[in-house]
PDB file of C-alpha atoms and ligand atoms in Angstrom:
ATOM      1  CA  MET A   1      62.015  99.214 129.945  1.00 40.00           C
ATOM      2  CA  LYS A   2      62.210 102.515 130.794  1.00 42.00           C
ATOM      3  CA  HIS A   3      60.457 101.842 134.154  1.00 46.00           C
ATOM      4  CA  VAL A   4      62.453  98.914 134.862  1.00 44.00           C
ATOM      5  CA  LEU A   5      65.371 101.187 134.246  1.00 44.00           C
ATOM      6  CA  ILE A   6      64.337 103.787 136.628  1.00 43.00           C
ATOM      7  CA  GLY A   7      63.260 101.426 139.103  1.00 41.00           C
ATOM      8  CA  SER A   8      66.634  99.666 139.389  1.00 42.00           C
ATOM      9  CA  ILE A   9      68.672 103.377 139.393  1.00 43.00           C
ATOM     10  CA  ALA A  10      66.517 104.273 141.937  1.00 41.00           C
ATOM     11  CA  ALA A  11      67.587 101.014 144.083  1.00 40.00           C
ATOM     12  CA  LEU A  12      70.586 101.345 143.422  1.00 41.00           C
ATOM     13  CA  ALA A  13      70.958 104.688 144.860  1.00 40.00           C
ATOM     14  CA  LEU A  14      69.182 103.638 148.136  1.00 42.00           C
ATOM     15  CA  THR A  15      71.604 100.785 148.269  1.00 42.00           C
ATOM     16  CA  THR A  16      74.975 102.929 147.956  1.00 48.00           C
ATOM     17  CA  GLY A  17      73.314 105.638 150.346  1.00 45.00           C
ATOM     18  CA  ALA A  18      72.882 102.833 152.691  1.00 45.00           C
ATOM     19  CA  GLU A  19      76.226 101.620 152.655  1.00 51.00           C
ATOM     20  CA  ALA A  20      77.682 104.693 152.683  1.00 59.00           C
ATOM     21  CA  ARG A  21      76.348 105.741 156.194  1.00 82.00           C
ATOM     22  CA  GLN A  22      78.542 104.013 158.316  1.00 97.00           C
ATOM     23  CA  LYS A  23      78.980 104.633 161.960  1.00 98.00           C
ATOM     24  CA  ILE A  24      82.507 104.619 163.151  1.00 98.00           C
ATOM     25  CA  VAL A  25      83.134 103.733 166.840  1.00 98.00           C
ATOM     26  CA  VAL A  26      85.478 105.425 168.793  1.00 98.00           C
ATOM     27  CA  GLY A  27      87.089 103.229 171.844  1.00 99.00           C
ATOM     28  CA  HIS A  28      88.690 105.142 174.805  1.00 98.00           C
ATOM     29  CA  ALA A  29      89.533 104.292 178.585  1.00 98.00           C
ATOM     30  CA  LEU A  30      88.000 107.249 180.149  1.00 98.00           C
ATOM     31  CA  SER A  31      84.494 109.099 180.608  1.00 98.00           C
ATOM     32  CA  PRO A  32      82.618 110.727 178.007  1.00 98.00           C
ATOM     33  CA  SER A  33      83.676 114.143 179.690  1.00 98.00           C
ATOM     34  CA  SER A  34      87.234 113.499 180.101  1.00 98.00           C
ATOM     35  CA  HIS A  35      89.980 114.977 177.998  1.00 98.00           C
ATOM     36  CA  TYR A  36      89.773 111.674 175.866  1.00 98.00           C
ATOM     37  CA  GLY A  37      86.031 111.959 175.873  1.00 98.00           C
ATOM     38  CA  VAL A  38      86.050 115.319 174.500  1.00 98.00           C
ATOM     39  CA  GLY A  39      88.584 114.711 171.557  1.00 99.00           C
ATOM     40  CA  ALA A  40      86.533 111.518 170.962  1.00 99.00           C
ATOM     41  CA  GLN A  41      83.491 113.696 170.447  1.00 99.00           C
ATOM     42  CA  ALA A  42      85.501 116.406 168.312  1.00 99.00           C
ATOM     43  CA  PHE A  43      86.644 113.166 166.250  1.00 99.00           C
ATOM     44  CA  ILE A  44      83.166 112.201 165.562  1.00 98.00           C
ATOM     45  CA  ASP A  45      81.858 115.505 165.250  1.00 98.00           C
ATOM     46  CA  THR A  46      84.381 116.824 162.478  1.00 99.00           C
ATOM     47  CA  LEU A  47      84.028 113.452 160.739  1.00 98.00           C
ATOM     48  CA  THR A  48      80.255 113.659 160.174  1.00 98.00           C
ATOM     49  CA  GLU A  49      80.648 117.104 159.133  1.00 98.00           C
ATOM     50  CA  LEU A  50      83.186 116.637 156.499  1.00 98.00           C
ATOM     51  CA  SER A  51      81.428 113.319 155.412  1.00 98.00           C
ATOM     52  CA  GLY A  52      78.229 115.489 154.808  1.00 97.00           C
ATOM     53  CA  GLY A  53      76.863 112.704 157.116  1.00 97.00           C
ATOM     54  CA  ALA A  54      78.016 109.748 155.198  1.00 97.00           C
ATOM     55  CA  PHE A  55      80.024 108.768 158.090  1.00 98.00           C
ATOM     56  CA  THR A  56      78.634 109.251 161.684  1.00 98.00           C
ATOM     57  CA  GLY A  57      80.081 107.786 165.051  1.00 98.00           C
ATOM     58  CA  GLU A  58      79.701 106.810 168.757  1.00 98.00           C
ATOM     59  CA  GLN A  59      82.145 106.612 171.674  1.00 98.00           C
ATOM     60  CA  ALA A  60      82.671 103.541 173.346  1.00 98.00           C
ATOM     61  CA  PRO A  61      84.119 105.597 176.478  1.00 98.00           C
ATOM     62  CA  ALA A  62      85.876 104.039 179.843  1.00 98.00           C
ATOM     63  CA  SER A  63      87.130 100.712 178.902  1.00 98.00           C
ATOM     64  CA  GLN A  64      83.836  99.165 177.696  1.00 98.00           C
ATOM     65  CA  LEU A  65      85.346  97.144 175.175  1.00 98.00           C
ATOM     66  CA  GLY A  66      88.414  96.445 176.821  1.00 98.00           C
ATOM     67  CA  GLY A  67      91.682  97.935 178.278  1.00 98.00           C
ATOM     68  CA  GLU A  68      94.367  99.610 175.955  1.00 98.00           C
ATOM     69  CA  ARG A  69      95.993  96.788 174.974  1.00 98.00           C
ATOM     70  CA  ASP A  70      92.916  94.439 174.079  1.00 98.00           C
ATOM     71  CA  MET A  71      91.772  97.595 171.862  1.00 98.00           C
ATOM     72  CA  ILE A  72      95.034  98.040 169.993  1.00 98.00           C
ATOM     73  CA  GLU A  73      94.342  94.247 169.543  1.00 98.00           C
ATOM     74  CA  GLY A  74      90.990  94.985 168.458  1.00 98.00           C
ATOM     75  CA  LEU A  75      92.414  97.510 165.712  1.00 98.00           C
ATOM     76  CA  GLN A  76      94.742  94.751 164.513  1.00 98.00           C
ATOM     77  CA  ILE A  77      92.127  92.120 164.091  1.00 98.00           C
ATOM     78  CA  GLY A  78      89.349  94.685 162.432  1.00 98.00           C
ATOM     79  CA  SER A  79      86.963  94.166 165.639  1.00 98.00           C
ATOM     80  CA  MET A  80      87.440  98.034 166.445  1.00 98.00           C
ATOM     81  CA  ASP A  81      87.093 101.148 164.170  1.00 98.00           C
ATOM     82  CA  VAL A  82      89.325 103.928 165.583  1.00 98.00           C
ATOM     83  CA  VAL A  83      90.779 104.259 169.393  1.00 99.00           C
ATOM     84  CA  ILE A  84      92.169 106.840 171.436  1.00 99.00           C
ATOM     85  CA  THR A  85      94.973 105.458 173.665  1.00 99.00           C
ATOM     86  CA  SER A  86      97.887 106.429 175.716  1.00 98.00           C
ATOM     87  CA  THR A  87     100.946 104.821 174.540  1.00 98.00           C
ATOM     88  CA  GLY A  88     101.067 102.803 177.693  1.00 98.00           C
ATOM     89  CA  PRO A  89     101.071  99.427 175.861  1.00 98.00           C
ATOM     90  CA  LEU A  90     101.672 100.665 172.486  1.00 98.00           C
ATOM     91  CA  GLY A  91     105.550  99.857 172.757  1.00 98.00           C
ATOM     92  CA  ASN A  92     104.930  96.371 173.111  1.00 98.00           C
ATOM     93  CA  PHE A  93     103.585  96.786 169.439  1.00 98.00           C
ATOM     94  CA  VAL A  94     105.422  99.388 167.775  1.00 98.00           C
ATOM     95  CA  PRO A  95     108.956  99.322 169.958  1.00 97.00           C
ATOM     96  CA  GLU A  96     110.397 102.801 168.591  1.00 97.00           C
ATOM     97  CA  ILE A  97     107.356 104.456 170.245  1.00 98.00           C
ATOM     98  CA  PHE A  98     109.291 103.492 173.657  1.00 98.00           C
ATOM     99  CA  ALA A  99     111.438 106.633 173.055  1.00 98.00           C
ATOM    100  CA  LEU A 100     108.528 109.254 173.787  1.00 98.00           C
ATOM    101  CA  ASP A 101     107.923 107.002 177.530  1.00 98.00           C
ATOM    102  CA  LEU A 102     111.381 107.765 178.311  1.00 98.00           C
ATOM    103  CA  PRO A 103     111.087 109.832 182.107  1.00 98.00           C
ATOM    104  CA  PHE A 104     112.044 113.684 182.447  1.00 98.00           C
ATOM    105  CA  LEU A 105     112.508 113.580 178.429  1.00 98.00           C
ATOM    106  CA  PHE A 106     110.271 116.487 177.323  1.00 98.00           C
ATOM    107  CA  ARG A 107     110.964 119.721 179.034  1.00 98.00           C
ATOM    108  CA  ASP A 108     107.409 121.058 179.103  1.00 98.00           C
ATOM    109  CA  TYR A 109     104.164 121.167 176.677  1.00 98.00           C
ATOM    110  CA  ASP A 110     105.339 122.976 174.199  1.00 98.00           C
ATOM    111  CA  HIS A 111     108.269 121.005 173.920  1.00 98.00           C
ATOM    112  CA  ALA A 112     106.188 117.660 173.710  1.00 99.00           C
ATOM    113  CA  ARG A 113     103.632 118.902 171.437  1.00 98.00           C
ATOM    114  CA  LYS A 114     106.331 120.501 169.210  1.00 98.00           C
ATOM    115  CA  VAL A 115     107.983 117.025 168.696  1.00 98.00           C
ATOM    116  CA  LEU A 116     105.310 115.538 168.042  1.00 98.00           C
ATOM    117  CA  ASP A 117     103.457 117.888 165.563  1.00 98.00           C
ATOM    118  CA  GLY A 118     107.262 118.276 163.355  1.00 98.00           C
ATOM    119  CA  GLU A 119     108.981 115.647 161.726  1.00 98.00           C
ATOM    120  CA  ILE A 120     109.807 113.047 164.683  1.00 98.00           C
ATOM    121  CA  GLY A 121     105.842 112.701 165.020  1.00 98.00           C
ATOM    122  CA  GLN A 122     104.977 111.810 161.729  1.00 98.00           C
ATOM    123  CA  GLU A 123     108.112 109.484 161.505  1.00 98.00           C
ATOM    124  CA  LEU A 124     106.832 107.691 164.667  1.00 98.00           C
ATOM    125  CA  LEU A 125     103.165 107.780 162.879  1.00 98.00           C
ATOM    126  CA  ASP A 126     104.788 106.174 159.818  1.00 98.00           C
ATOM    127  CA  ARG A 127     106.375 103.482 162.072  1.00 98.00           C
ATOM    128  CA  ILE A 128     102.669 102.689 163.363  1.00 98.00           C
ATOM    129  CA  GLY A 129     101.558 102.130 160.062  1.00 98.00           C
ATOM    130  CA  GLU A 130     103.990  99.602 159.393  1.00 98.00           C
ATOM    131  CA  ASN A 131     102.862  97.181 162.255  1.00 98.00           C
ATOM    132  CA  ASN A 132      99.242  96.891 161.027  1.00 98.00           C
ATOM    133  CA  LEU A 133      97.746 100.114 162.909  1.00 98.00           C
ATOM    134  CA  VAL A 134      97.113 103.456 161.512  1.00 99.00           C
ATOM    135  CA  GLY A 135      98.141 106.142 163.121  1.00 99.00           C
ATOM    136  CA  LEU A 136      96.432 109.271 162.235  1.00 99.00           C
ATOM    137  CA  ALA A 137      97.298 112.103 164.668  1.00 99.00           C
ATOM    138  CA  TRP A 138      99.284 112.438 168.165  1.00 99.00           C
ATOM    139  CA  THR A 139      97.147 113.594 170.995  1.00 98.00           C
ATOM    140  CA  GLU A 140      97.538 114.125 174.574  1.00 98.00           C
ATOM    141  CA  ASN A 141      97.044 112.605 177.630  1.00 98.00           C
ATOM    142  CA  GLY A 142      99.820 115.028 179.974  1.00 98.00           C
ATOM    143  CA  PHE A 143     102.612 114.817 182.171  1.00 98.00           C
ATOM    144  CA  ARG A 144     102.245 112.092 184.983  1.00 98.00           C
ATOM    145  CA  HIS A 145     102.475 112.456 188.763  1.00 98.00           C
ATOM    146  CA  VAL A 146     102.688 109.829 191.645  1.00 98.00           C
ATOM    147  CA  THR A 147      99.742 109.452 194.147  1.00 99.00           C
ATOM    148  CA  ASN A 148      99.532 107.058 196.997  1.00 98.00           C
ATOM    149  CA  SER A 149      97.514 106.041 199.920  1.00 98.00           C
ATOM    150  CA  GLN A 150     100.669 105.759 202.423  1.00 98.00           C
ATOM    151  CA  ARG A 151     102.797 108.978 202.172  1.00 98.00           C
ATOM    152  CA  PRO A 152     103.426 112.252 201.203  1.00 98.00           C
ATOM    153  CA  ILE A 153     106.501 111.374 198.259  1.00 98.00           C
ATOM    154  CA  ARG A 154     108.999 114.376 198.354  1.00 98.00           C
ATOM    155  CA  THR A 155     112.338 112.264 197.476  1.00 98.00           C
ATOM    156  CA  PRO A 156     113.346 108.910 195.822  1.00 98.00           C
ATOM    157  CA  GLU A 157     113.941 107.906 199.662  1.00 98.00           C
ATOM    158  CA  ASP A 158     110.054 108.314 200.145  1.00 98.00           C
ATOM    159  CA  LEU A 159     109.119 106.207 196.854  1.00 98.00           C
ATOM    160  CA  GLN A 160     111.372 103.363 198.798  1.00 98.00           C
ATOM    161  CA  GLY A 161     109.282 100.036 198.666  1.00 96.00           C
ATOM    162  CA  LEU A 162     105.555 101.659 197.615  1.00 98.00           C
ATOM    163  CA  LYS A 163     103.533  99.236 195.479  1.00 98.00           C
ATOM    164  CA  LEU A 164     102.878 101.179 192.393  1.00 98.00           C
ATOM    165  CA  ARG A 165     100.648 100.406 189.614  1.00 98.00           C
ATOM    166  CA  THR A 166     102.680 101.546 186.313  1.00 98.00           C
ATOM    167  CA  MET A 167     101.320 101.055 182.708  1.00 98.00           C
ATOM    168  CA  GLU A 168     102.387  97.613 181.147  1.00 98.00           C
ATOM    169  CA  ASN A 169     105.413  99.532 179.543  1.00 98.00           C
ATOM    170  CA  LYS A 170     108.972  98.328 180.616  1.00 98.00           C
ATOM    171  CA  VAL A 171     110.572 101.736 180.305  1.00 98.00           C
ATOM    172  CA  HIS A 172     108.029 102.868 182.979  1.00 98.00           C
ATOM    173  CA  MET A 173     108.735  99.841 184.837  1.00 98.00           C
ATOM    174  CA  ALA A 174     112.222 100.328 184.551  1.00 98.00           C
ATOM    175  CA  ALA A 175     112.204 104.142 185.694  1.00 98.00           C
ATOM    176  CA  PHE A 176     110.405 103.379 189.032  1.00 98.00           C
ATOM    177  CA  THR A 177     112.680 100.904 189.779  1.00 98.00           C
ATOM    178  CA  GLY A 178     115.163 103.161 189.666  1.00 98.00           C
ATOM    179  CA  MET A 179     113.524 105.396 191.494  1.00 98.00           C
ATOM    180  CA  GLY A 180     113.186 102.622 194.535  1.00 98.00           C
ATOM    181  CA  ALA A 181     109.627 102.049 193.986  1.00 98.00           C
ATOM    182  CA  ALA A 182     108.243  98.325 193.483  1.00 98.00           C
ATOM    183  CA  PRO A 183     106.214  98.682 190.153  1.00 98.00           C
ATOM    184  CA  THR A 184     103.021  96.536 189.317  1.00 98.00           C
ATOM    185  CA  PRO A 185     102.166  96.643 185.814  1.00 98.00           C
ATOM    186  CA  MET A 186      98.750  96.562 185.445  1.00 98.00           C
ATOM    187  CA  ALA A 187      95.541  97.061 182.821  1.00 98.00           C
ATOM    188  CA  TRP A 188      93.843 100.869 183.491  1.00 98.00           C
ATOM    189  CA  PRO A 189      90.380  98.770 184.042  1.00 98.00           C
ATOM    190  CA  GLU A 190      91.582  97.055 186.923  1.00 98.00           C
ATOM    191  CA  VAL A 191      93.512 100.266 188.808  1.00 98.00           C
ATOM    192  CA  PHE A 192      90.756 101.699 190.786  1.00 98.00           C
ATOM    193  CA  GLY A 193      89.625  98.683 192.655  1.00 98.00           C
ATOM    194  CA  ALA A 194      93.500  97.440 193.101  1.00 98.00           C
ATOM    195  CA  LEU A 195      93.818 101.021 194.542  1.00 98.00           C
ATOM    196  CA  GLN A 196      90.853 100.414 196.779  1.00 98.00           C
ATOM    197  CA  GLN A 197      91.520  97.006 197.892  1.00 98.00           C
ATOM    198  CA  GLY A 198      95.007  97.992 198.476  1.00 98.00           C
ATOM    199  CA  VAL A 199      96.661  95.417 196.238  1.00 98.00           C
ATOM    200  CA  VAL A 200      98.772  98.808 195.364  1.00 98.00           C
ATOM    201  CA  ASP A 201      99.584 101.915 197.271  1.00 98.00           C
ATOM    202  CA  GLY A 202      99.685 104.255 194.338  1.00 98.00           C
ATOM    203  CA  GLN A 203      99.706 104.916 190.962  1.00 99.00           C
ATOM    204  CA  GLU A 204     101.154 107.777 188.296  1.00 98.00           C
ATOM    205  CA  ASN A 205      98.896 109.429 186.176  1.00 98.00           C
ATOM    206  CA  PRO A 206      98.460 113.194 185.068  1.00 98.00           C
ATOM    207  CA  VAL A 207      95.948 115.441 186.917  1.00 98.00           C
ATOM    208  CA  THR A 208      93.430 114.607 183.796  1.00 98.00           C
ATOM    209  CA  VAL A 209      93.313 111.230 184.556  1.00 98.00           C
ATOM    210  CA  ILE A 210      93.348 111.605 188.576  1.00 98.00           C
ATOM    211  CA  THR A 211      90.499 113.935 188.399  1.00 98.00           C
ATOM    212  CA  ALA A 212      88.432 112.049 185.566  1.00 98.00           C
ATOM    213  CA  ALA A 213      88.967 109.129 187.575  1.00 98.00           C
ATOM    214  CA  LYS A 214      88.183 110.176 191.042  1.00 98.00           C
ATOM    215  CA  PHE A 215      91.085 109.158 192.508  1.00 98.00           C
ATOM    216  CA  TRP A 216      90.465 111.005 195.895  1.00 98.00           C
ATOM    217  CA  GLU A 217      88.049 108.240 196.545  1.00 98.00           C
ATOM    218  CA  VAL A 218      90.957 106.126 196.879  1.00 98.00           C
ATOM    219  CA  GLN A 219      94.218 108.158 197.477  1.00 98.00           C
ATOM    220  CA  LYS A 220      95.413 110.497 199.443  1.00 98.00           C
ATOM    221  CA  TYR A 221      98.604 112.035 198.163  1.00 98.00           C
ATOM    222  CA  VAL A 222      99.469 113.644 194.864  1.00 98.00           C
ATOM    223  CA  SER A 223     103.018 114.571 194.546  1.00 98.00           C
ATOM    224  CA  LEU A 224     103.576 117.016 191.234  1.00 98.00           C
ATOM    225  CA  THR A 225     106.621 114.861 190.233  1.00 98.00           C
ATOM    226  CA  GLY A 226     105.806 114.867 186.293  1.00 98.00           C
ATOM    227  CA  HIS A 227     108.372 112.634 185.771  1.00 98.00           C
ATOM    228  CA  VAL A 228     107.286 111.489 182.520  1.00 98.00           C
ATOM    229  CA  TYR A 229     104.823 113.260 179.493  1.00 98.00           C
ATOM    230  CA  SER A 230     102.335 110.781 178.711  1.00 98.00           C
ATOM    231  CA  PRO A 231     101.398 111.291 174.852  1.00 98.00           C
ATOM    232  CA  ALA A 232      98.373 109.753 173.645  1.00 99.00           C
ATOM    233  CA  VAL A 233      97.473 108.767 169.888  1.00 99.00           C
ATOM    234  CA  VAL A 234      94.166 108.505 167.334  1.00 99.00           C
ATOM    235  CA  LEU A 235      94.590 105.040 166.132  1.00 99.00           C
ATOM    236  CA  ALA A 236      92.254 103.458 163.088  1.00 98.00           C
ATOM    237  CA  SER A 237      91.927 100.035 162.239  1.00 98.00           C
ATOM    238  CA  PRO A 238      93.763  98.697 158.903  1.00 98.00           C
ATOM    239  CA  ALA A 239      90.505  96.938 157.920  1.00 98.00           C
ATOM    240  CA  LEU A 240      88.520  99.644 157.642  1.00 98.00           C
ATOM    241  CA  TYR A 241      90.999 102.724 156.639  1.00 98.00           C
ATOM    242  CA  ASP A 242      92.658 100.976 153.903  1.00 98.00           C
ATOM    243  CA  GLY A 243      89.343 100.503 152.256  1.00 97.00           C
ATOM    244  CA  LEU A 244      88.579 103.996 152.334  1.00 98.00           C
ATOM    245  CA  SER A 245      88.781 106.523 149.050  1.00 98.00           C
ATOM    246  CA  ASP A 246      91.407 109.077 149.540  1.00 98.00           C
ATOM    247  CA  GLU A 247      88.980 111.686 150.079  1.00 98.00           C
ATOM    248  CA  GLN A 248      87.791 109.671 153.011  1.00 98.00           C
ATOM    249  CA  LYS A 249      91.238 109.294 154.500  1.00 98.00           C
ATOM    250  CA  GLY A 250      91.422 113.145 154.248  1.00 98.00           C
ATOM    251  CA  TRP A 251      88.563 113.416 156.805  1.00 98.00           C
ATOM    252  CA  PHE A 252      89.800 110.573 158.790  1.00 98.00           C
ATOM    253  CA  LEU A 253      92.988 112.779 159.626  1.00 98.00           C
ATOM    254  CA  GLU A 254      91.283 116.097 159.909  1.00 99.00           C
ATOM    255  CA  ALA A 255      89.079 114.547 162.125  1.00 99.00           C
ATOM    256  CA  ALA A 256      92.076 113.188 164.416  1.00 99.00           C
ATOM    257  CA  LYS A 257      93.687 116.633 164.089  1.00 98.00           C
ATOM    258  CA  ALA A 258      90.394 118.186 165.265  1.00 99.00           C
ATOM    259  CA  SER A 259      90.178 115.578 167.844  1.00 99.00           C
ATOM    260  CA  ALA A 260      93.813 116.363 169.144  1.00 99.00           C
ATOM    261  CA  ALA A 261      92.920 120.156 169.587  1.00 98.00           C
ATOM    262  CA  ALA A 262      90.102 119.431 171.492  1.00 99.00           C
ATOM    263  CA  THR A 263      91.988 117.262 173.777  1.00 99.00           C
ATOM    264  CA  ARG A 264      94.964 119.494 174.348  1.00 98.00           C
ATOM    265  CA  ALA A 265      92.727 122.519 174.963  1.00 98.00           C
ATOM    266  CA  GLU A 266      91.106 120.208 177.616  1.00 98.00           C
ATOM    267  CA  VAL A 267      94.575 119.180 178.943  1.00 98.00           C
ATOM    268  CA  ASN A 268      95.314 123.152 179.270  1.00 98.00           C
ATOM    269  CA  ARG A 269      91.920 123.915 181.182  1.00 98.00           C
ATOM    270  CA  LEU A 270      92.810 120.843 183.392  1.00 98.00           C
ATOM    271  CA  GLU A 271      96.305 121.658 184.112  1.00 97.00           C
ATOM    272  CA  GLU A 272      94.932 124.884 185.629  1.00 97.00           C
ATOM    273  CA  GLU A 273      92.097 124.202 187.239  1.00 98.00           C
ATOM    274  CA  GLY A 274      92.619 120.535 188.126  1.00 98.00           C
ATOM    275  CA  VAL A 275      95.028 120.887 191.739  1.00 97.00           C
ATOM    276  CA  ALA A 276      92.457 122.743 192.897  1.00 98.00           C
ATOM    277  CA  MET A 277      89.610 119.807 191.867  1.00 98.00           C
ATOM    278  CA  LEU A 278      92.469 117.562 193.961  1.00 98.00           C
ATOM    279  CA  LEU A 279      92.175 120.084 197.051  1.00 98.00           C
ATOM    280  CA  ALA A 280      88.543 120.666 197.220  1.00 98.00           C
ATOM    281  CA  ASN A 281      88.199 116.802 197.357  1.00 98.00           C
ATOM    282  CA  GLY A 282      90.244 116.537 200.360  1.00 98.00           C
ATOM    283  CA  MET A 283      93.852 115.434 198.512  1.00 98.00           C
ATOM    284  CA  GLU A 284      97.075 116.441 199.902  1.00 98.00           C
ATOM    285  CA  VAL A 285      99.351 118.113 196.957  1.00 98.00           C
ATOM    286  CA  ILE A 286     102.732 118.260 196.921  1.00 98.00           C
ATOM    287  CA  THR A 287     103.517 120.634 194.886  1.00 97.00           C
ATOM    288  CA  GLU A 288     107.462 121.567 195.722  1.00 94.00           C
ATOM    289  CA  ILE A 289     109.490 118.812 194.175  1.00 97.00           C
ATOM    290  CA  ASP A 290     113.256 118.507 193.323  1.00 98.00           C
ATOM    291  CA  ARG A 291     113.126 116.715 190.215  1.00 98.00           C
ATOM    292  CA  ALA A 292     116.685 116.241 190.026  1.00 98.00           C
ATOM    293  CA  PRO A 293     117.148 113.124 192.023  1.00 98.00           C
ATOM    294  CA  PHE A 294     114.497 111.620 190.955  1.00 98.00           C
ATOM    295  CA  ALA A 295     115.634 112.061 187.113  1.00 98.00           C
ATOM    296  CA  ALA A 296     119.387 111.127 187.531  1.00 98.00           C
ATOM    297  CA  LEU A 297     117.915 107.616 189.229  1.00 98.00           C
ATOM    298  CA  ALA A 298     115.189 106.869 186.233  1.00 98.00           C
ATOM    299  CA  GLU A 299     117.268 108.098 183.486  1.00 98.00           C
ATOM    300  CA  GLN A 300     120.139 105.869 184.615  1.00 98.00           C
ATOM    301  CA  SER A 301     117.655 102.426 185.284  1.00 98.00           C
ATOM    302  CA  SER A 302     115.322 103.209 181.935  1.00 98.00           C
ATOM    303  CA  TYR A 303     116.992 105.057 178.960  1.00 98.00           C
ATOM    304  CA  ALA A 304     119.091 101.529 178.377  1.00 97.00           C
ATOM    305  CA  VAL A 305     115.879  99.846 177.446  1.00 97.00           C
ATOM    306  CA  TYR A 306     115.408 102.024 174.805  1.00 97.00           C
ATOM    307  CA  THR A 307     118.962 102.891 173.576  1.00 98.00           C
ATOM    308  CA  ASP A 308     120.404  99.485 173.643  1.00 97.00           C
ATOM    309  CA  GLN A 309     118.271  98.480 170.799  1.00 96.00           C
ATOM    310  CA  TYR A 310     117.808 101.739 168.663  1.00 96.00           C
ATOM    311  CA  GLY A 311     120.975 103.961 169.748  1.00 97.00           C
ATOM    312  CA  THR A 312     120.832 107.479 171.282  1.00 98.00           C
ATOM    313  CA  GLY A 313     120.016 109.175 167.990  1.00 98.00           C
ATOM    314  CA  MET A 314     116.324 109.832 168.697  1.00 98.00           C
ATOM    315  CA  VAL A 315     116.770 110.939 172.470  1.00 98.00           C
ATOM    316  CA  GLU A 316     119.273 113.398 171.256  1.00 98.00           C
ATOM    317  CA  ARG A 317     116.864 114.983 168.379  1.00 98.00           C
ATOM    318  CA  ILE A 318     113.822 114.755 170.627  1.00 98.00           C
ATOM    319  CA  LYS A 319     116.116 117.240 173.339  1.00 98.00           C
ATOM    320  CA  ALA A 320     117.565 119.349 170.358  1.00 98.00           C
ATOM    321  CA  VAL A 321     114.015 120.338 169.533  1.00 98.00           C
ATOM    322  CA  GLU A 322     113.666 124.179 170.564  1.00 96.00           C
TER     323      GLU A 322
HETATM  324  O1  EAX B   1      94.745 106.661 178.913  1.00 80.70           O
HETATM  325  O2  EAX B   1      96.754 103.415 181.951  1.00 80.70           O
HETATM  326  C1  EAX B   1      96.913 104.512 182.107  1.00 80.70           C
HETATM  327  O3  EAX B   1      97.430 104.847 183.122  1.00 80.70           O
HETATM  328  C2  EAX B   1      96.170 105.722 181.216  1.00 80.70           C
HETATM  329  O4  EAX B   1      96.997 106.845 181.672  1.00 80.70           O
HETATM  330  C3  EAX B   1      95.017 105.734 181.361  1.00 80.70           C
HETATM  331  O5  EAX B   1      94.490 104.659 180.685  1.00 80.70           O
HETATM  332  C4  EAX B   1      94.376 106.609 180.087  1.00 80.70           C
END
């Protein structure tokens, strides 16, 4: 009897040990060396460390498991664990998020990070949580700039008729229609090929992404328009997260915060060093941009997309954060 008991306890310990070691896949759109890759690795390392190895992880970088919209859907159906994504397609799932996609809303990085780390950021993570997703932490993509193959963009007139890939985001599309471009929404995995084949003339993304994607291979001009801040977010699948203990949920939250901190540090570095990389790779960089005429047109055409449904309260609150 004694032997049997010891045997079954040992077997039980082995089984729970095996079950507790769970590998978490962290999906994202960019290379492992990008600001998202650095953030994904920080998530994995922190989670592994806090859990004493009960959780491990691996990256699924470079849209291996689909575009950002596909990966968000994967979280909802439980085929993805954790995803780091821009807000590009997220407003299609959680419409309140469109507030963050409004052009010329955030003054600078300090302003954006303060909003996202504060009350407003938490409110929006909670909204995400009401839509069959788990919002763990805000992270970052960066201020977006226009690149193209045709001409230097200095004024809205220069944008006229330019075929410009945007994210699948109606606020961004309305902004670019207002500024005179012809926006074409497209999932990220298709963008490089579309630029290469001339299906579109240009696209817009932060220096972080322009460098990670080596867009100098297919684009000549970069204009530092900084027309919109592009947040990113660490999301988890409710199918995974809801089954965790409170202690385990705490590890996931800490891992997401560590991920955001690592990504922001990399964004800072690339903001300092990225333009030199673009120049060294033969791009023409237009740094002196009068943003006011772009802002006037973009705000006029795009703010109503959000405020018609949700009013101006959130916009005013974001602007008021010092
Ligand atoms: O999240 O689609 C985009 O342009 C995004 O900025 C990119 O996928 C990184």
